[in-house]
């Protein structure tokens, strides 16, 4: 039997990741990238499906406002992480 892993996300992290996966899965660029290692589809679909069924926010009338607020909070908590690097 394979060992199972549990990943914990905050509500904000789950909401932003769910939205991102929903927008990215099915795009040519994303599918080409993931197609380089087809086995990655298995955990990606599991994560996307789990988030989709667990998040009630995606069905709320103020979903975009909730999503934008979550993005803002997460971005503020990152500090310099993910900022463009000045290579000049």
Short mmCIF file of C-alpha atoms in Angstrom, two decimals:
data_model
loop_
_atom_site.label_atom_id
_atom_site.label_comp_id
_atom_site.label_asym_id
_atom_site.label_seq_id
_atom_site.Cartn_x
_atom_site.Cartn_y
_atom_site.Cartn_z
CA UNK A 1 0.00 0.00 0.00
CA UNK A 2 1.25 3.46 -0.89
CA UNK A 3 1.74 6.02 1.83
CA UNK A 4 -0.70 8.94 1.63
CA UNK A 5 0.19 12.57 2.24
CA UNK A 6 -1.93 15.40 3.57
CA UNK A 7 -1.37 18.98 2.47
CA UNK A 8 -2.87 21.79 4.51
CA UNK A 9 -3.82 25.06 2.85
CA UNK A 10 -5.40 28.15 4.26
CA UNK A 11 -8.76 29.20 2.86
CA UNK A 12 -7.03 31.95 0.87
CA UNK A 13 -4.43 29.55 -0.53
CA UNK A 14 -7.07 27.00 -1.49
CA UNK A 15 -9.26 29.61 -3.17
CA UNK A 16 -6.42 31.13 -5.21
CA UNK A 17 -4.97 27.74 -6.19
CA UNK A 18 -8.38 26.42 -7.20
CA UNK A 19 -9.02 29.44 -9.40
CA UNK A 20 -5.55 29.23 -10.96
CA UNK A 21 -5.88 25.51 -11.73
CA UNK A 22 -9.33 26.08 -13.21
CA UNK A 23 -7.96 28.78 -15.51
CA UNK A 24 -4.75 26.93 -16.44
CA UNK A 25 -5.84 23.31 -16.97
CA UNK A 26 -6.83 22.98 -20.59
CA UNK A 27 -4.66 25.79 -21.92
CA UNK A 28 -2.14 24.73 -24.54
CA UNK A 29 0.82 26.15 -22.62
CA UNK A 30 -0.10 24.39 -19.36
CA UNK A 31 -1.02 21.13 -21.05
CA UNK A 32 2.27 21.13 -22.99
CA UNK A 33 4.23 21.73 -19.79
CA UNK A 34 2.44 18.99 -17.87
CA UNK A 35 2.60 16.74 -20.92
CA UNK A 36 6.36 16.57 -20.42
CA UNK A 37 5.62 14.33 -17.42
CA UNK A 38 2.20 12.76 -17.96
CA UNK A 39 2.14 11.21 -14.47
CA UNK A 40 1.71 14.71 -13.01
CA UNK A 41 -1.88 14.75 -14.29
CA UNK A 42 -2.86 12.28 -11.56
CA UNK A 43 -2.09 14.53 -8.57
CA UNK A 44 -3.15 17.68 -10.43
CA UNK A 45 -6.62 16.34 -11.12
CA UNK A 46 -6.93 15.04 -7.57
CA UNK A 47 -5.98 18.43 -6.11
CA UNK A 48 -8.21 20.37 -8.51
CA UNK A 49 -11.18 18.08 -7.88
CA UNK A 50 -10.72 18.15 -4.12
CA UNK A 51 -10.56 21.94 -4.07
CA UNK A 52 -13.57 22.26 -6.35
CA UNK A 53 -15.75 20.08 -4.14
CA UNK A 54 -14.50 21.51 -0.82
CA UNK A 55 -14.72 25.23 -1.56
CA UNK A 56 -18.17 26.70 -1.17
CA UNK A 57 -16.79 30.15 -2.06
CA UNK A 58 -16.73 29.32 -5.76
CA UNK A 59 -20.54 29.23 -5.75
CA UNK A 60 -21.03 32.48 -3.84
CA UNK A 61 -22.36 35.54 -5.68
CA UNK A 62 -19.41 37.60 -4.37
CA UNK A 63 -16.83 35.02 -5.51
CA UNK A 64 -14.67 37.47 -7.47
CA UNK A 65 -14.51 39.83 -4.48
CA UNK A 66 -13.53 36.97 -2.17
CA UNK A 67 -10.91 35.80 -4.66
CA UNK A 68 -9.43 39.27 -5.10
CA UNK A 69 -9.26 39.78 -1.33
CA UNK A 70 -7.56 36.40 -0.90
CA UNK A 71 -5.04 37.26 -3.64
CA UNK A 72 -4.27 40.57 -1.96
CA UNK A 73 -3.74 38.99 1.47
CA UNK A 74 -1.50 36.26 0.04
CA UNK A 75 0.52 38.71 -2.05
CA UNK A 76 1.08 40.93 0.98
CA UNK A 77 2.29 37.96 3.02
CA UNK A 78 4.91 36.98 0.42
CA UNK A 79 7.28 39.88 0.96
CA UNK A 80 9.88 39.78 -1.84
CA UNK A 81 9.14 36.18 -2.86
CA UNK A 82 8.12 36.02 -6.52
CA UNK A 83 9.12 39.62 -7.28
CA UNK A 84 10.81 40.14 -10.64
CA UNK A 85 14.59 40.08 -10.35
CA UNK A 86 16.45 43.09 -11.74
CA UNK A 87 19.10 41.56 -13.97
CA UNK A 88 20.66 44.83 -15.16
#
